[in-house]
């Protein structure tokens, strides 16, 4: 592509017509007998820094859908697409977020999703791509609809995904799931169903989560109901979690709070959503330190769990009475240390401490590390890469680390 349209590849999917007689790397001894199309993703949507102009089954399915939408919207020329800034930004955001969720779920680098995994002989990624093609297409279609239904949402999307292994039961399951997520400034809703293999029928509710948030009197308050199917698949459990913590202030980068959590068996989501924390709840006292007021990245977090005897029963079920407490009330917890190396338990049944850091690989590429230790002597370290993948290591002493140490 040359001349005035040479930069169109940055904005539009590129369609390649594969003729009869062409050779497919999958089957080099069997020339193509029926013509078909391959679609390359626009450079502007690729999540890596390189201009990757290769195609895979994943990109062909997804960008075939997007190309059809662009034509429906009248964006059928290079100049029209380049001028449609809002459309470009919407496409960029949706595709990059979807890329990241796939990479995060399957721990596959985003650039590998757009790479030539046939050429690289990556059979594992090839097999996943074959399975995911219908799911990616349906995810894209239904994400468009849920975004139309929730035009003011900060995030709204539908993902279909395949689960090969049940890590709780440690056996193969080979199941498909549909996750619908809508997030606004003060509410998060996540609904997950198991679906049929053809993705057309919802079989069973797997979980329903709803979190409501408010800010008042210098406090942040969240109440979350989590209704989920037990591992045996016969009953549902209802977890209600309430978090109350101080807002960060310019002159107060260390904040304190409580987390209250209760459990019960409930027959349906409506019953679960009406529950409060309830009797016999667990209370966790927390202390957080952020680096500075502007970015508010957490540096250190300490949590102290009290299984039965809550030290502050007056700070429970405050959703309807947040006016009765203020930020200064939680200064009563300022004895909690945010020193990662401190071993104080403050009378708790168990504790955990977490240290967060960002490693700059390049000016635009960071790796987040989260190092955790607990009262049982366990150490874990997670590396969370910008391409959506992660790596976890464990240690018995915080000095010698390996993946093999993780149980």
mmCIF file of N, CA and C in Angstrom, residues 50 58 63 211 264 270 298 332 366 369:
data_model
loop_
_atom_site.group_PDB
_atom_site.id
_atom_site.type_symbol
_atom_site.label_atom_id
_atom_site.label_comp_id
_atom_site.label_asym_id
_atom_site.label_seq_id
_atom_site.Cartn_x
_atom_site.Cartn_y
_atom_site.Cartn_z
ATOM 1 N N UNK A 50 5.299 -2.765 18.925
ATOM 2 C CA UNK A 50 5.701 -3.063 17.564
ATOM 3 C C UNK A 50 4.500 -2.985 16.631
ATOM 4 N N UNK A 58 -7.720 -15.721 15.523
ATOM 5 C CA UNK A 58 -8.334 -14.788 16.474
ATOM 6 C C UNK A 58 -8.569 -13.432 15.836
ATOM 7 N N UNK A 63 -11.771 -9.015 13.705
ATOM 8 C CA UNK A 63 -11.757 -7.867 12.806
ATOM 9 C C UNK A 63 -12.711 -8.008 11.634
ATOM 10 N N UNK A 211 -21.563 -4.715 43.900
ATOM 11 C CA UNK A 211 -20.904 -3.856 44.877
ATOM 12 C C UNK A 211 -21.413 -2.431 44.736
ATOM 13 N N UNK A 264 -23.628 -17.007 54.524
ATOM 14 C CA UNK A 264 -24.872 -17.731 54.791
ATOM 15 C C UNK A 264 -25.261 -18.503 53.538
ATOM 16 N N UNK A 270 -31.812 -12.656 44.938
ATOM 17 C CA UNK A 270 -32.597 -11.623 45.618
ATOM 18 C C UNK A 270 -32.455 -11.734 47.131
ATOM 19 N N UNK A 298 -0.772 2.230 46.124
ATOM 20 C CA UNK A 298 -0.473 1.613 47.413
ATOM 21 C C UNK A 298 0.959 1.087 47.423
ATOM 22 N N UNK A 332 -8.352 5.806 65.557
ATOM 23 C CA UNK A 332 -8.159 4.890 66.692
ATOM 24 C C UNK A 332 -7.329 3.678 66.296
ATOM 25 N N UNK A 366 5.927 -1.016 32.352
ATOM 26 C CA UNK A 366 6.175 -1.242 33.765
ATOM 27 C C UNK A 366 5.760 -2.661 34.152
ATOM 28 N N UNK A 369 5.101 -5.538 40.922
ATOM 29 C CA UNK A 369 5.403 -6.681 41.783
ATOM 30 C C UNK A 369 4.625 -6.535 43.084
#
